[in-house]
GROMACS .gro file of C-alpha atoms in nm:
model
  371
    1MET     CA    1  -4.522   6.028  -2.205
    2ILE     CA    2  -4.532   5.831  -1.881
    3ALA     CA    3  -4.705   6.112  -1.691
    4GLN     CA    4  -4.981   6.121  -1.953
    5LEU     CA    5  -5.041   5.747  -1.914
    6LEU     CA    6  -5.091   5.772  -1.538
    7ASP     CA    7  -5.403   5.889  -1.362
    8SER     CA    8  -5.398   6.100  -1.046
    9ARG     CA    9  -5.397   5.794  -0.816
   10TYR     CA   10  -5.051   5.694  -0.934
   11ARG     CA   11  -4.903   6.040  -0.986
   12ARG     CA   12  -4.903   6.101  -0.611
   13THR     CA   13  -4.722   5.779  -0.518
   14VAL     CA   14  -4.478   5.695  -0.798
   15ASP     CA   15  -4.104   5.746  -0.756
   16TRP     CA   16  -4.052   6.030  -1.001
   17ALA     CA   17  -3.677   6.034  -0.937
   18LEU     CA   18  -3.658   5.673  -1.056
   19PHE     CA   19  -3.856   5.768  -1.367
   20ALA     CA   20  -3.629   6.065  -1.436
   21ILE     CA   21  -3.307   5.863  -1.406
   22THR     CA   22  -3.451   5.593  -1.632
   23ALA     CA   23  -3.556   5.851  -1.892
   24VAL     CA   24  -3.212   6.015  -1.895
   25LEU     CA   25  -3.038   5.680  -1.942
   26CYS     CA   26  -3.275   5.593  -2.230
   27ALA     CA   27  -3.203   5.928  -2.396
   28LEU     CA   28  -2.828   5.881  -2.353
   29GLY     CA   29  -2.864   5.537  -2.506
   30ILE     CA   30  -3.005   5.691  -2.825
   31VAL     CA   31  -2.727   5.952  -2.827
   32PHE     CA   32  -2.447   5.698  -2.783
   33ILE     CA   33  -2.592   5.442  -3.025
   34PHE     CA   34  -2.624   5.713  -3.292
   35SER     CA   35  -2.258   5.796  -3.240
   36ALA     CA   36  -2.131   5.438  -3.222
   37THR     CA   37  -2.319   5.328  -3.536
   38ARG     CA   38  -2.260   5.637  -3.748
   39GLY     CA   39  -2.165   5.522  -4.095
   40LEU     CA   40  -2.304   5.171  -4.039
   41PRO     CA   41  -2.618   5.044  -4.217
   42GLY     CA   42  -2.943   4.987  -4.033
   43GLU     CA   43  -2.993   5.305  -3.825
   44ALA     CA   44  -2.988   5.111  -3.499
   45TRP     CA   45  -3.089   5.418  -3.297
   46LYS     CA   46  -3.435   5.420  -3.459
   47LYS     CA   47  -3.493   5.058  -3.359
   48GLN     CA   48  -3.376   5.143  -3.009
   49LEU     CA   49  -3.619   5.433  -2.993
   50LEU     CA   50  -3.905   5.203  -3.096
   51ALA     CA   51  -3.803   4.957  -2.824
   52ILE     CA   52  -3.802   5.239  -2.567
   53VAL     CA   53  -4.155   5.345  -2.668
   54LEU     CA   54  -4.281   4.987  -2.640
   55GLY     CA   55  -4.093   4.951  -2.312
   56CYS     CA   56  -4.260   5.261  -2.168
   57PHE     CA   57  -4.604   5.110  -2.226
   58ALA     CA   58  -4.484   4.784  -2.070
   59LEU     CA   59  -4.339   4.978  -1.774
   60VAL     CA   60  -4.671   5.152  -1.704
   61ALA     CA   61  -4.860   4.823  -1.736
   62ALA     CA   62  -4.625   4.650  -1.491
   63MET     CA   63  -4.652   4.941  -1.249
   64ARG     CA   64  -5.032   4.971  -1.253
   65VAL     CA   65  -5.093   4.602  -1.178
   66ASP     CA   66  -5.044   4.490  -0.819
   67PHE     CA   67  -4.737   4.267  -0.826
   68HIS     CA   68  -4.910   4.019  -0.592
   69ARG     CA   69  -5.155   3.930  -0.871
   70TYR     CA   70  -4.884   3.767  -1.082
   71THR     CA   71  -4.845   3.490  -0.824
   72ARG     CA   72  -5.114   3.272  -0.977
   73TYR     CA   73  -4.936   3.276  -1.315
   74CYS     CA   74  -4.589   3.203  -1.178
   75THR     CA   75  -4.564   2.836  -1.275
   76ARG     CA   76  -4.715   2.890  -1.619
   77LEU     CA   77  -4.475   3.174  -1.695
   78TYR     CA   78  -4.183   2.958  -1.583
   79VAL     CA   79  -4.288   2.667  -1.807
   80ALA     CA   80  -4.352   2.900  -2.103
   81THR     CA   81  -4.007   3.051  -2.057
   82LEU     CA   82  -3.843   2.709  -2.059
   83ILE     CA   83  -4.031   2.620  -2.378
   84LEU     CA   84  -3.912   2.940  -2.547
   85LEU     CA   85  -3.553   2.872  -2.441
   86ILE     CA   86  -3.577   2.519  -2.584
   87ILE     CA   87  -3.718   2.661  -2.910
   88VAL     CA   88  -3.417   2.893  -2.926
   89LEU     CA   89  -3.181   2.596  -2.896
   90LYS     CA   90  -3.367   2.396  -3.160
   91ALA     CA   91  -3.472   2.655  -3.415
   92ALA     CA   92  -3.294   2.989  -3.369
   93PRO     CA   93  -3.043   3.082  -3.640
   94ALA     CA   94  -2.685   3.130  -3.523
   95THR     CA   95  -2.548   3.485  -3.518
   96ASN     CA   96  -2.176   3.529  -3.446
   97GLY     CA   97  -2.162   3.171  -3.324
   98ALA     CA   98  -2.458   3.202  -3.083
   99ALA     CA   99  -2.828   3.120  -3.126
  100ARG     CA  100  -3.020   3.355  -2.893
  101TRP     CA  101  -3.293   3.518  -3.100
  102ILE     CA  102  -3.617   3.407  -3.255
  103ARG     CA  103  -3.844   3.622  -3.470
  104ILE     CA  104  -4.200   3.702  -3.362
  105GLY     CA  105  -4.406   3.907  -3.604
  106GLY     CA  106  -4.093   3.996  -3.798
  107PHE     CA  107  -3.913   4.133  -3.492
  108PRO     CA  108  -3.614   3.966  -3.320
  109PHE     CA  109  -3.694   3.847  -2.969
  110GLN     CA  110  -3.443   3.726  -2.710
  111PRO     CA  111  -3.620   3.503  -2.454
  112SER     CA  112  -3.321   3.495  -2.218
  113GLU     CA  113  -3.369   3.865  -2.139
  114PHE     CA  114  -3.724   3.805  -2.018
  115ALA     CA  115  -3.621   3.480  -1.849
  116LYS     CA  116  -3.436   3.691  -1.593
  117LEU     CA  117  -3.762   3.860  -1.488
  118VAL     CA  118  -3.946   3.528  -1.471
  119VAL     CA  119  -3.667   3.384  -1.255
  120ILE     CA  120  -3.682   3.686  -1.023
  121TYR     CA  121  -4.056   3.666  -0.972
  122GLY     CA  122  -4.066   3.286  -0.949
  123LEU     CA  123  -3.781   3.274  -0.702
  124ALA     CA  124  -3.947   3.549  -0.496
  125VAL     CA  125  -4.267   3.343  -0.474
  126PHE     CA  126  -4.066   3.029  -0.392
  127LEU     CA  127  -3.881   3.203  -0.108
  128LYS     CA  128  -4.199   3.360   0.025
  129ASN     CA  129  -4.370   3.020   0.044
  130ARG     CA  130  -4.069   2.880   0.231
  131GLN     CA  131  -3.981   3.185   0.436
  132GLU     CA  132  -3.967   2.989   0.761
  133GLU     CA  133  -3.745   2.719   0.606
  134ILE     CA  134  -3.484   2.939   0.440
  135GLY     CA  135  -3.227   2.845   0.704
  136GLU     CA  136  -3.237   2.482   0.590
  137LEU     CA  137  -2.992   2.353   0.329
  138ARG     CA  138  -3.271   2.167   0.149
  139THR     CA  139  -3.456   2.493   0.081
  140VAL     CA  140  -3.143   2.661  -0.052
  141LEU     CA  141  -3.077   2.364  -0.282
  142LEU     CA  142  -3.436   2.366  -0.411
  143SER     CA  143  -3.411   2.738  -0.483
  144LEU     CA  144  -3.091   2.678  -0.677
  145ALA     CA  145  -3.260   2.399  -0.872
  146TRP     CA  146  -3.537   2.646  -0.967
  147VAL     CA  147  -3.287   2.874  -1.143
  148ALA     CA  148  -3.049   2.600  -1.263
  149VAL     CA  149  -3.278   2.479  -1.545
  150PRO     CA  150  -3.312   2.816  -1.728
  151MET     CA  151  -2.945   2.884  -1.651
  152ALA     CA  152  -2.841   2.562  -1.823
  153LEU     CA  153  -3.058   2.631  -2.129
  154ILE     CA  154  -2.920   2.984  -2.161
  155PHE     CA  155  -2.562   2.865  -2.112
  156LYS     CA  156  -2.619   2.614  -2.392
  157GLN     CA  157  -2.702   2.889  -2.647
  158PRO     CA  158  -2.416   2.974  -2.556
  159ASP     CA  159  -2.469   3.284  -2.339
  160LEU     CA  160  -2.237   3.263  -2.040
  161GLY     CA  161  -2.297   3.626  -1.940
  162THR     CA  162  -2.674   3.598  -1.894
  163ALA     CA  163  -2.637   3.263  -1.718
  164LEU     CA  164  -2.399   3.425  -1.468
  165VAL     CA  165  -2.641   3.718  -1.419
  166ILE     CA  166  -2.916   3.471  -1.325
  167PHE     CA  167  -2.681   3.299  -1.081
  168ALA     CA  168  -2.598   3.637  -0.923
  169ILE     CA  169  -2.972   3.708  -0.892
  170TRP     CA  170  -3.018   3.380  -0.706
  171LEU     CA  171  -2.725   3.460  -0.480
  172GLY     CA  172  -2.852   3.809  -0.392
  173MET     CA  173  -3.211   3.700  -0.330
  174VAL     CA  174  -3.126   3.396  -0.117
  175PHE     CA  175  -2.884   3.602   0.091
  176MET     CA  176  -3.143   3.878   0.140
  177ALA     CA  177  -3.407   3.620   0.227
  178GLY     CA  178  -3.195   3.499   0.519
  179GLY     CA  179  -3.007   3.203   0.376
  180ARG     CA  180  -2.720   3.090   0.595
  181LEU     CA  181  -2.375   3.197   0.484
  182ARG     CA  182  -2.228   2.853   0.540
  183HIS     CA  183  -2.481   2.700   0.301
  184ILE     CA  184  -2.424   2.966   0.036
  185GLY     CA  185  -2.049   2.957   0.080
  186GLY     CA  186  -2.043   2.578   0.060
  187LEU     CA  187  -2.238   2.581  -0.266
  188LEU     CA  188  -2.007   2.847  -0.408
  189ALA     CA  189  -1.705   2.634  -0.319
  190ILE     CA  190  -1.860   2.329  -0.487
  191GLY     CA  191  -1.940   2.543  -0.790
  192ALA     CA  192  -1.579   2.660  -0.811
  193VAL     CA  193  -1.454   2.300  -0.805
  194LEU     CA  194  -1.704   2.201  -1.074
  195PHE     CA  195  -1.596   2.496  -1.288
  196VAL     CA  196  -1.233   2.385  -1.269
  197GLY     CA  197  -1.340   2.036  -1.368
  198LEU     CA  198  -1.540   2.167  -1.663
  199TRP     CA  199  -1.247   2.383  -1.768
  200PHE     CA  200  -1.015   2.087  -1.802
  201SER     CA  201  -1.277   1.849  -1.940
  202GLY     CA  202  -1.306   2.047  -2.264
  203ARG     CA  203  -1.667   1.935  -2.309
  204VAL     CA  204  -1.877   2.224  -2.180
  205LEU     CA  205  -1.691   2.554  -2.204
  206LYS     CA  206  -1.640   2.673  -2.560
  207HIS     CA  207  -1.289   2.743  -2.681
  208TYR     CA  208  -1.359   3.115  -2.725
  209GLN     CA  209  -1.503   3.135  -2.372
  210LYS     CA  210  -1.180   2.995  -2.231
  211ASN     CA  211  -0.976   3.235  -2.442
  212ARG     CA  212  -1.174   3.531  -2.312
  213LEU     CA  213  -1.104   3.433  -1.953
  214ILE     CA  214  -0.735   3.380  -2.029
  215ALA     CA  215  -0.721   3.715  -2.211
  216PHE     CA  216  -0.873   3.885  -1.908
  217VAL     CA  217  -0.570   3.777  -1.701
  218ASN     CA  218  -0.313   3.851  -1.973
  219PRO     CA  219  -0.457   4.030  -2.279
  220GLU     CA  220  -0.109   4.097  -2.418
  221ALA     CA  221  -0.062   3.723  -2.474
  222GLU     CA  222  -0.301   3.734  -2.773
  223PRO     CA  223  -0.319   4.101  -2.874
  224LYS     CA  224  -0.474   4.027  -3.215
  225GLU     CA  225  -0.721   3.760  -3.103
  226ALA     CA  226  -0.884   3.707  -2.760
  227GLY     CA  227  -0.709   4.005  -2.601
  228TYR     CA  228  -0.796   4.243  -2.884
  229HIS     CA  229  -1.126   4.363  -2.733
  230ILE     CA  230  -0.971   4.449  -2.397
  231LEU     CA  231  -0.662   4.622  -2.535
  232GLN     CA  232  -0.852   4.833  -2.788
  233ALA     CA  233  -1.112   4.934  -2.529
  234ARG     CA  234  -0.835   5.048  -2.293
  235ILE     CA  235  -0.671   5.252  -2.569
  236ALA     CA  236  -1.001   5.417  -2.666
  237ILE     CA  237  -1.106   5.504  -2.311
  238GLY     CA  238  -0.756   5.629  -2.229
  239SER     CA  239  -0.754   5.851  -2.538
  240GLY     CA  240  -1.058   6.034  -2.403
  241GLN     CA  241  -0.855   6.164  -2.108
  242MET     CA  242  -1.042   6.411  -1.887
  243TRP     CA  243  -1.294   6.578  -2.119
  244GLY     CA  244  -1.304   6.347  -2.420
  245GLN     CA  245  -1.239   6.399  -2.790
  246GLY     CA  246  -1.588   6.536  -2.851
  247TYR     CA  247  -1.918   6.388  -2.963
  248LEU     CA  248  -1.890   6.198  -3.292
  249LYS     CA  249  -1.513   6.252  -3.291
  250GLY     CA  250  -1.386   5.930  -3.134
  251THR     CA  251  -1.097   5.811  -3.351
  252GLU     CA  252  -1.080   5.456  -3.213
  253VAL     CA  253  -1.454   5.392  -3.222
  254HIS     CA  254  -1.518   5.552  -3.560
  255GLY     CA  255  -1.197   5.409  -3.698
  256GLY     CA  256  -1.347   5.061  -3.665
  257TYR     CA  257  -1.105   4.939  -3.397
  258ILE     CA  258  -1.373   4.858  -3.137
  259PRO     CA  259  -1.574   4.537  -3.192
  260GLU     CA  260  -1.943   4.538  -3.088
  261ARG     CA  261  -1.914   4.910  -3.023
  262GLN     CA  262  -2.291   4.962  -3.013
  263SER     CA  263  -2.360   4.684  -2.762
  264ASP     CA  264  -2.100   4.518  -2.538
  265PHE     CA  265  -1.844   4.797  -2.575
  266ILE     CA  266  -2.060   5.108  -2.596
  267PHE     CA  267  -1.907   5.240  -2.273
  268THR     CA  268  -1.584   5.267  -2.473
  269ASP     CA  269  -1.753   5.525  -2.695
  270ILE     CA  270  -1.865   5.716  -2.387
  271GLY     CA  271  -1.514   5.721  -2.244
  272GLU     CA  272  -1.346   5.821  -2.569
  273GLU     CA  273  -1.586   6.097  -2.673
  274TRP     CA  274  -1.694   6.229  -2.332
  275GLY     CA  275  -1.380   6.154  -2.135
  276PHE     CA  276  -1.342   6.072  -1.767
  277VAL     CA  277  -1.598   6.335  -1.668
  278GLY     CA  278  -1.865   6.202  -1.901
  279ALA     CA  279  -1.799   5.840  -1.806
  280LEU     CA  280  -1.818   5.933  -1.438
  281ALA     CA  281  -2.149   6.112  -1.497
  282VAL     CA  282  -2.298   5.799  -1.658
  283ILE     CA  283  -2.172   5.585  -1.370
  284GLY     CA  284  -2.330   5.836  -1.133
  285LEU     CA  285  -2.666   5.789  -1.304
  286TYR     CA  286  -2.643   5.413  -1.254
  287VAL     CA  287  -2.547   5.459  -0.889
  288ALA     CA  288  -2.855   5.680  -0.848
  289LEU     CA  289  -3.073   5.419  -1.023
  290LEU     CA  290  -2.947   5.144  -0.792
  291TRP     CA  291  -2.988   5.369  -0.490
  292ARG     CA  292  -3.354   5.433  -0.574
  293GLY     CA  293  -3.398   5.059  -0.617
  294ALA     CA  294  -3.230   4.993  -0.283
  295LEU     CA  295  -3.473   5.235  -0.119
  296VAL     CA  296  -3.760   5.029  -0.260
  297VAL     CA  297  -3.602   4.714  -0.114
  298ALA     CA  298  -3.576   4.879   0.227
  299ALA     CA  299  -3.925   5.027   0.208
  300ALA     CA  300  -4.078   4.687   0.128
  301SER     CA  301  -3.929   4.522   0.436
  302GLN     CA  302  -4.278   4.445   0.570
  303ASP     CA  303  -4.380   4.278   0.243
  304PHE     CA  304  -4.150   3.981   0.187
  305LEU     CA  305  -4.260   3.915  -0.172
  306GLY     CA  306  -4.211   4.279  -0.271
  307GLN     CA  307  -3.874   4.293  -0.100
  308MET     CA  308  -3.755   3.981  -0.284
  309ILE     CA  309  -3.871   4.111  -0.623
  310ALA     CA  310  -3.700   4.445  -0.567
  311THR     CA  311  -3.383   4.269  -0.447
  312GLY     CA  312  -3.372   4.055  -0.760
  313ILE     CA  313  -3.417   4.354  -0.990
  314VAL     CA  314  -3.154   4.565  -0.814
  315THR     CA  315  -2.911   4.272  -0.821
  316MET     CA  316  -2.975   4.217  -1.192
  317LEU     CA  317  -2.915   4.583  -1.278
  318ALA     CA  318  -2.606   4.606  -1.055
  319VAL     CA  319  -2.444   4.299  -1.212
  320HIS     CA  320  -2.512   4.427  -1.564
  321VAL     CA  321  -2.355   4.764  -1.486
  322LEU     CA  322  -2.054   4.624  -1.299
  323VAL     CA  323  -1.974   4.354  -1.554
  324ASN     CA  324  -2.026   4.568  -1.865
  325ILE     CA  325  -1.826   4.867  -1.744
  326GLY     CA  326  -1.573   4.631  -1.587
  327MET     CA  327  -1.505   4.449  -1.912
  328ASN     CA  328  -1.474   4.783  -2.096
  329VAL     CA  329  -1.202   4.903  -1.861
  330GLY     CA  330  -1.035   4.562  -1.833
  331ILE     CA  331  -1.121   4.457  -1.478
  332MET     CA  332  -1.382   4.197  -1.584
  333PRO     CA  333  -1.367   3.923  -1.847
  334VAL     CA  334  -1.561   3.978  -2.169
  335THR     CA  335  -1.893   3.797  -2.127
  336GLY     CA  336  -2.133   3.983  -2.356
  337VAL     CA  337  -2.344   4.152  -2.088
  338PRO     CA  338  -2.515   4.472  -2.218
  339LEU     CA  339  -2.519   4.808  -2.042
  340PRO     CA  340  -2.882   4.859  -1.928
  341LEU     CA  341  -3.085   5.109  -2.135
  342ILE     CA  342  -2.774   5.224  -2.325
  343SER     CA  343  -2.647   4.922  -2.520
  344VAL     CA  344  -2.838   4.846  -2.838
  345GLY     CA  345  -3.091   4.564  -2.802
  346GLY     CA  346  -3.468   4.583  -2.802
  347SER     CA  347  -3.532   4.283  -2.578
  348ASN     CA  348  -3.292   4.410  -2.313
  349VAL     CA  349  -3.442   4.760  -2.318
  350VAL     CA  350  -3.801   4.635  -2.289
  351SER     CA  351  -3.718   4.385  -2.014
  352THR     CA  352  -3.525   4.651  -1.820
  353LEU     CA  353  -3.815   4.896  -1.841
  354ILE     CA  354  -4.053   4.623  -1.723
  355ALA     CA  355  -3.817   4.570  -1.429
  356VAL     CA  356  -3.837   4.942  -1.346
  357GLY     CA  357  -4.217   4.914  -1.365
  358LEU     CA  358  -4.210   4.625  -1.117
  359LEU     CA  359  -3.993   4.834  -0.884
  360GLN     CA  360  -4.251   5.111  -0.907
  361SER     CA  361  -4.532   4.863  -0.839
  362VAL     CA  362  -4.359   4.745  -0.521
  363GLY     CA  363  -4.296   5.103  -0.409
  364ILE     CA  364  -4.652   5.219  -0.479
  365ARG     CA  365  -4.812   4.934  -0.282
  366HIS     CA  366  -4.583   4.998   0.012
  367HIS     CA  367  -4.672   5.369   0.002
  368ARG     CA  368  -5.043   5.286   0.013
  369LEU     CA  369  -4.992   5.056   0.308
  370LEU     CA  370  -4.829   5.340   0.500
  371PHE     CA  371  -5.069   5.614   0.400
   0.00000   0.00000   0.00000
């Protein structure tokens, strides 16, 4: 599909390996969602397939447009994103205790997923305009203020996972831009102290968020409540052993023991049905995806804006993969971060494919500069 949408000018310069890895992950997403939701109403895999098709068109559009041209719309996109996030807080219906989605044209839309892309591009422009001042504490603080507003609105939904992803994006981009370690480290230390204060204040962190963090340290303390997700995921992945129980044959997943098995805990289905070998193969695909993204970062070293955009995207994808797989195997707290291109969720799929398109746009422009 993608090849048919591209003319000869782009076919010579695109990163086809990046396209191939992305396509395989999308296909695996359909396969795993079909398995995880078998017997459930709604046929989630069909909705995922529709999101992938829409995302492919968005990917090509993002790739064909020179990423420098978005600069003039940066502020307007940022303001529009904040407005959408405020609308979510005021008008979105609550689902499982969280209000994150609004409906546009009859389809659910999650603004926080696209807010990550707006933050990446806006922060890249901000850092480019202050490239010579990045060593100053004032610049680092202003950059943090840029991302703090959408972070706060997303945290309020509440969506701690996405808020932390945005913070990680800021951290990776400021570090790559040349921010001083003592400034970054000092802000992290202050943040840690504030987090402890918020923990004991009881006014900001929700009760279930605290329980998830406690369960991460000791899931056996509440095996039927906060620790249930972690313990069941461990049992399911462990039951897959080396080669897995076989596709559509996962007893834990299909027995209804895994909550959110099509989204947050879809890696559990991979581990149970495809075993250690299958899980390792999926991890290998993500490593390859991040490696191709890292090559774009390195290649764009002479274009500061492109390098910052690519850094933000690679950081976003890396955090999603690490946190999601980590919480499935019990080495990360449960924060509701989806597995890119595999977990069910149209907004996440489309935004991820747009991110891949932006990576391609950065790589293509660098290639033209060289040749």
